[in-house]
Amino acid sequence: MNSSIYERIVSIRSSLPTSVKLIAVSKQVTAEAIRCAYAAGIRDFGESRIQEATIKQAQLQDLPDITWHFIGHLQSNKAKKAIEQFHWIHSVDNLKLAVRLEQLAQQLGVSPQVCLQVKILPDPNKSGWTVPELLSDLPALNQCKTLQIQGLMTIPPSGLADPEILSVFNQCRELAKEIQEQNWPHIKMQQLSMGMSGDYELAVQAGATMVRLGTILFGDRL
Ligand SMILES: *Cc1c(COP(=O)(O)O)cnc(C)c1O
């Protein structure tokens, strides 16, 4: 048992408002370290690669109450596995992928929870809807009735100063509010998945409901 992971988790957990869900991002982390986080009370784990997650999920089958969150860019050919193996997909980043996931969810008889990934500022290194694209795709997304669209996910571009990062997170919250006020029957905007190790305090300040923390819990990845 790695006591430093345990202690870091206990300490960060106690610093977060109880309404914020802490997702431990376990990409490039061993099953053993995941067990340690589990022992510290974590039940939500985030992975960004299907293949890597599959191996660890098999090693952790004796821990049945884990909620798995997919947070990486999802290629269409991995969409089926993502739906089969994850309860949440935070990184639905375009309409075509949403429609594909909707078809698969219907076929498989499941209703995955999803977040729509949005780029508040332009960022060539990330996928996601721009704000105008997302607003114009809402009628089509509202047709994805099997998916449980729960909210938005965003990652600010790297290199911003804290006030700019805070502004990105605030704009994301305001966008969710604007969408919610349109009252789409099949689009909920209750969740804001925002905040990583370097910026989660700003995200919480802006109203994040889920933070995705890796390095600050598990240490530097290789
Ligand atoms: C890797 C990753 C995280 C965690 O990043 P840390 O900086 O290690 O906390 C969160 N969200 C996404 C989408 C990631 O890919």
Tab-separated table of C-alpha atoms and ligand atoms in Angstrom:
chain	number	residue	atom	x	y	z
A	1	MET	CA	0.000	0.000	0.000
A	2	ASN	CA	1.399	3.381	-1.013
A	3	SER	CA	0.610	5.626	1.919
A	4	SER	CA	1.445	8.884	0.127
A	5	ILE	CA	-1.315	8.344	-2.460
A	6	TYR	CA	-3.709	7.581	0.374
A	7	GLU	CA	-2.732	10.694	2.288
A	8	ARG	CA	-2.860	13.000	-0.722
A	9	ILE	CA	-6.339	11.759	-1.559
A	10	VAL	CA	-7.632	12.201	1.952
A	11	SER	CA	-6.215	15.709	2.093
A	12	ILE	CA	-7.507	16.879	-1.309
A	13	ARG	CA	-10.898	15.339	-0.677
A	14	SER	CA	-11.258	17.209	2.556
A	15	SER	CA	-10.380	20.482	0.798
A	16	LEU	CA	-13.144	20.076	-1.819
A	17	PRO	CA	-16.775	21.041	-1.277
A	18	THR	CA	-18.757	17.849	-0.667
A	19	SER	CA	-20.849	18.605	-3.759
A	20	VAL	CA	-17.821	18.215	-6.061
A	21	LYS	CA	-17.110	14.715	-7.340
A	22	LEU	CA	-13.443	13.805	-7.318
A	23	ILE	CA	-12.529	11.646	-10.297
A	24	ALA	CA	-9.103	10.056	-9.910
A	25	VAL	CA	-7.464	10.018	-13.338
A	26	SER	CA	-5.641	6.705	-13.367
A	27	LYS	CA	-4.162	6.731	-16.880
A	28	GLN	CA	-0.601	5.358	-16.763
A	29	VAL	CA	-1.187	4.340	-13.157
A	30	THR	CA	-1.029	0.709	-12.007
A	31	ALA	CA	-3.968	-1.338	-10.763
A	32	GLU	CA	-2.200	-1.431	-7.419
A	33	ALA	CA	-2.221	2.381	-7.153
A	34	ILE	CA	-5.911	2.340	-8.112
A	35	ARG	CA	-6.535	-0.057	-5.199
A	36	CYS	CA	-4.797	2.390	-2.937
A	37	ALA	CA	-7.045	5.234	-4.104
A	38	TYR	CA	-10.015	2.924	-3.653
A	39	ALA	CA	-8.933	2.237	-0.083
A	40	ALA	CA	-8.881	6.012	0.447
A	41	GLY	CA	-12.525	6.114	-0.581
A	42	ILE	CA	-12.352	6.935	-4.314
A	43	ARG	CA	-15.016	5.207	-6.395
A	44	ASP	CA	-14.731	7.261	-9.608
A	45	PHE	CA	-11.786	6.642	-11.924
A	46	GLY	CA	-10.947	8.316	-15.229
A	47	GLU	CA	-9.060	6.720	-18.107
A	48	SER	CA	-8.181	8.124	-21.511
A	49	ARG	CA	-7.276	4.996	-23.476
A	50	ILE	CA	-9.631	2.091	-24.026
A	51	GLN	CA	-6.939	-0.572	-24.337
A	52	GLU	CA	-5.115	0.438	-21.187
A	53	ALA	CA	-8.381	0.688	-19.258
A	54	THR	CA	-9.497	-2.786	-20.387
A	55	ILE	CA	-6.427	-4.399	-18.844
A	56	LYS	CA	-6.823	-2.625	-15.522
A	57	GLN	CA	-10.568	-3.157	-15.347
A	58	ALA	CA	-9.925	-6.909	-15.688
A	59	GLN	CA	-7.432	-6.728	-12.822
A	60	LEU	CA	-9.929	-4.873	-10.643
A	61	GLN	CA	-13.028	-6.974	-11.210
A	62	ASP	CA	-13.263	-7.675	-7.498
A	63	LEU	CA	-14.071	-3.975	-6.912
A	64	PRO	CA	-17.575	-3.883	-8.392
A	65	ASP	CA	-18.657	-0.461	-7.217
A	66	ILE	CA	-16.205	1.570	-9.315
A	67	THR	CA	-17.701	4.115	-11.707
A	68	TRP	CA	-15.479	4.358	-14.795
A	69	HIS	CA	-15.197	7.656	-16.660
A	70	PHE	CA	-13.762	7.883	-20.161
A	71	ILE	CA	-12.035	11.242	-20.563
A	72	GLY	CA	-9.818	10.884	-23.642
A	73	HIS	CA	-10.422	11.595	-27.303
A	74	LEU	CA	-12.694	8.800	-28.508
A	75	GLN	CA	-12.190	7.378	-31.973
A	76	SER	CA	-15.321	6.133	-33.643
A	77	ASN	CA	-13.956	2.572	-33.932
A	78	LYS	CA	-13.569	2.429	-30.136
A	79	ALA	CA	-17.023	3.819	-29.412
A	80	LYS	CA	-18.587	0.409	-28.779
A	81	LYS	CA	-15.946	-0.558	-26.234
A	82	ALA	CA	-16.255	2.814	-24.559
A	83	ILE	CA	-19.978	2.298	-24.061
A	84	GLU	CA	-19.535	-1.271	-22.876
A	85	GLN	CA	-16.816	-0.484	-20.357
A	86	PHE	CA	-17.530	3.022	-19.083
A	87	HIS	CA	-20.450	4.520	-17.196
A	88	TRP	CA	-19.551	8.063	-18.209
A	89	ILE	CA	-17.987	9.571	-21.333
A	90	HIS	CA	-16.808	13.128	-20.668
A	91	SER	CA	-15.248	13.649	-24.070
A	92	VAL	CA	-18.084	13.528	-26.578
A	93	ASP	CA	-16.619	16.154	-28.874
A	94	ASN	CA	-18.640	16.220	-32.099
A	95	LEU	CA	-22.118	15.445	-33.395
A	96	LYS	CA	-21.043	12.489	-35.491
A	97	LEU	CA	-19.591	10.770	-32.435
A	98	ALA	CA	-22.723	11.559	-30.394
A	99	VAL	CA	-24.939	10.018	-33.076
A	100	ARG	CA	-22.717	6.933	-33.284
A	101	LEU	CA	-22.840	6.532	-29.484
A	102	GLU	CA	-26.615	6.951	-29.553
A	103	GLN	CA	-26.985	4.122	-32.126
A	104	LEU	CA	-24.676	1.844	-30.156
A	105	ALA	CA	-26.399	2.615	-26.855
A	106	GLN	CA	-29.751	1.673	-28.393
A	107	GLN	CA	-28.334	-1.572	-29.801
A	108	LEU	CA	-26.646	-2.517	-26.535
A	109	GLY	CA	-29.566	-1.485	-24.345
A	110	VAL	CA	-27.548	0.913	-22.185
A	111	SER	CA	-27.873	4.612	-21.369
A	112	PRO	CA	-24.406	6.035	-20.813
A	113	GLN	CA	-23.998	9.376	-19.100
A	114	VAL	CA	-22.127	11.858	-21.252
A	115	CYS	CA	-20.686	15.347	-21.184
A	116	LEU	CA	-20.270	17.492	-24.267
A	117	GLN	CA	-16.696	18.726	-24.658
A	118	VAL	CA	-16.560	22.375	-25.567
A	119	LYS	CA	-13.714	24.701	-26.485
A	120	ILE	CA	-14.435	28.037	-24.862
A	121	LEU	CA	-11.295	29.492	-26.492
A	122	PRO	CA	-9.778	28.391	-29.807
A	123	ASP	CA	-7.270	25.577	-29.265
A	124	PRO	CA	-5.736	23.711	-32.188
A	125	ASN	CA	-4.471	21.002	-29.813
A	126	LYS	CA	-7.870	19.962	-28.557
A	127	SER	CA	-11.042	18.521	-29.917
A	128	GLY	CA	-14.462	19.742	-28.936
A	129	TRP	CA	-17.295	21.931	-30.147
A	130	THR	CA	-16.774	25.640	-30.440
A	131	VAL	CA	-19.571	27.535	-28.708
A	132	PRO	CA	-21.453	28.492	-31.924
A	133	GLU	CA	-21.121	24.936	-33.272
A	134	LEU	CA	-22.487	23.475	-30.060
A	135	LEU	CA	-25.449	25.849	-30.005
A	136	SER	CA	-26.344	24.966	-33.560
A	137	ASP	CA	-26.023	21.211	-32.918
A	138	LEU	CA	-28.387	21.240	-29.908
A	139	PRO	CA	-31.508	20.228	-31.891
A	140	ALA	CA	-29.671	17.185	-33.251
A	141	LEU	CA	-28.187	16.351	-29.849
A	142	ASN	CA	-31.665	16.518	-28.365
A	143	GLN	CA	-32.549	13.601	-30.673
A	144	CYS	CA	-29.952	11.443	-28.901
A	145	LYS	CA	-32.508	10.259	-26.402
A	146	THR	CA	-30.707	7.163	-25.180
A	147	LEU	CA	-27.600	9.046	-24.171
A	148	GLN	CA	-27.998	10.834	-20.871
A	149	ILE	CA	-26.465	14.180	-21.726
A	150	GLN	CA	-25.570	15.575	-18.315
A	151	GLY	CA	-23.506	18.677	-18.926
A	152	LEU	CA	-20.339	20.178	-20.350
A	153	MET	CA	-16.652	19.346	-20.139
A	154	THR	CA	-13.900	21.819	-20.915
A	155	ILE	CA	-10.110	22.074	-20.761
A	156	PRO	CA	-8.575	25.552	-21.039
A	157	PRO	CA	-5.726	26.000	-23.534
A	158	SER	CA	-2.334	25.617	-21.873
A	159	GLY	CA	-0.285	28.649	-20.929
A	160	LEU	CA	-3.062	30.891	-19.633
A	161	ALA	CA	-2.729	32.966	-16.466
A	162	ASP	CA	-5.071	32.190	-13.571
A	163	PRO	CA	-7.593	34.996	-14.261
A	164	GLU	CA	-7.939	33.805	-17.873
A	165	ILE	CA	-8.386	30.203	-16.759
A	166	LEU	CA	-11.039	31.296	-14.284
A	167	SER	CA	-12.764	33.218	-17.054
A	168	VAL	CA	-12.839	30.105	-19.285
A	169	PHE	CA	-14.450	28.095	-16.482
A	170	ASN	CA	-16.945	30.872	-15.747
A	171	GLN	CA	-17.884	31.096	-19.425
A	172	CYS	CA	-18.427	27.351	-19.506
A	173	ARG	CA	-20.798	27.578	-16.524
A	174	GLU	CA	-22.684	30.432	-18.197
A	175	LEU	CA	-22.939	28.440	-21.430
A	176	ALA	CA	-24.410	25.486	-19.524
A	177	LYS	CA	-26.929	27.854	-17.955
A	178	GLU	CA	-27.860	29.318	-21.332
A	179	ILE	CA	-28.422	25.820	-22.764
A	180	GLN	CA	-30.413	24.754	-19.718
A	181	GLU	CA	-32.707	27.751	-20.146
A	182	GLN	CA	-33.576	26.529	-23.627
A	183	ASN	CA	-35.324	23.567	-21.937
A	184	TRP	CA	-34.350	20.781	-24.313
A	185	PRO	CA	-36.158	17.665	-23.049
A	186	HIS	CA	-33.170	15.353	-23.581
A	187	ILE	CA	-30.283	17.634	-22.688
A	188	LYS	CA	-29.487	18.169	-19.035
A	189	MET	CA	-26.898	20.695	-17.933
A	190	GLN	CA	-26.386	19.714	-14.304
A	191	GLN	CA	-22.730	18.752	-14.539
A	192	LEU	CA	-19.601	20.762	-15.230
A	193	SER	CA	-16.573	18.504	-15.688
A	194	MET	CA	-13.697	20.930	-15.362
A	195	GLY	CA	-10.461	21.194	-13.453
A	196	MET	CA	-7.249	19.160	-13.561
A	197	SER	CA	-4.307	19.076	-11.131
A	198	GLY	CA	-3.038	22.524	-12.124
A	199	ASP	CA	-6.307	24.410	-12.184
A	200	TYR	CA	-8.949	22.535	-10.184
A	201	GLU	CA	-9.186	25.191	-7.481
A	202	LEU	CA	-10.177	27.759	-10.107
A	203	ALA	CA	-12.638	25.276	-11.595
A	204	VAL	CA	-14.254	24.682	-8.208
A	205	GLN	CA	-14.460	28.432	-7.696
A	206	ALA	CA	-16.316	28.670	-11.019
A	207	GLY	CA	-18.795	25.949	-10.103
A	208	ALA	CA	-17.278	22.668	-11.318
A	209	THR	CA	-19.259	19.621	-10.201
A	210	MET	CA	-16.612	17.076	-11.235
A	211	VAL	CA	-12.839	17.548	-11.121
A	212	ARG	CA	-10.480	15.168	-12.934
A	213	LEU	CA	-7.250	14.837	-10.983
A	214	GLY	CA	-4.253	12.702	-11.942
A	215	THR	CA	-0.751	13.870	-11.026
A	216	ILE	CA	-1.723	15.633	-7.838
A	217	LEU	CA	-3.059	12.326	-6.483
A	218	PHE	CA	-0.772	9.736	-8.028
A	219	GLY	CA	2.427	11.692	-8.707
A	220	ASP	CA	4.056	12.390	-12.065
A	221	ARG	CA	3.267	10.013	-14.899
A	222	LEU	CA	6.183	8.358	-16.687
B	1	LIG	C1	-4.749	13.490	-18.019
B	1	LIG	C2	-6.047	14.168	-17.907
B	1	LIG	C3	-6.488	14.713	-16.693
B	1	LIG	C4	-5.645	14.700	-15.437
B	1	LIG	O1	-4.564	15.548	-15.588
B	1	LIG	P1	-3.617	15.928	-14.356
B	1	LIG	O2	-2.968	17.180	-14.785
B	1	LIG	O3	-2.657	14.795	-14.208
B	1	LIG	O4	-4.472	16.085	-13.163
B	1	LIG	C5	-7.734	15.313	-16.656
B	1	LIG	N1	-8.520	15.389	-17.745
B	1	LIG	C6	-8.135	14.883	-18.933
B	1	LIG	C7	-9.049	15.008	-20.096
B	1	LIG	C8	-6.890	14.265	-19.059
B	1	LIG	O5	-6.517	13.780	-20.251
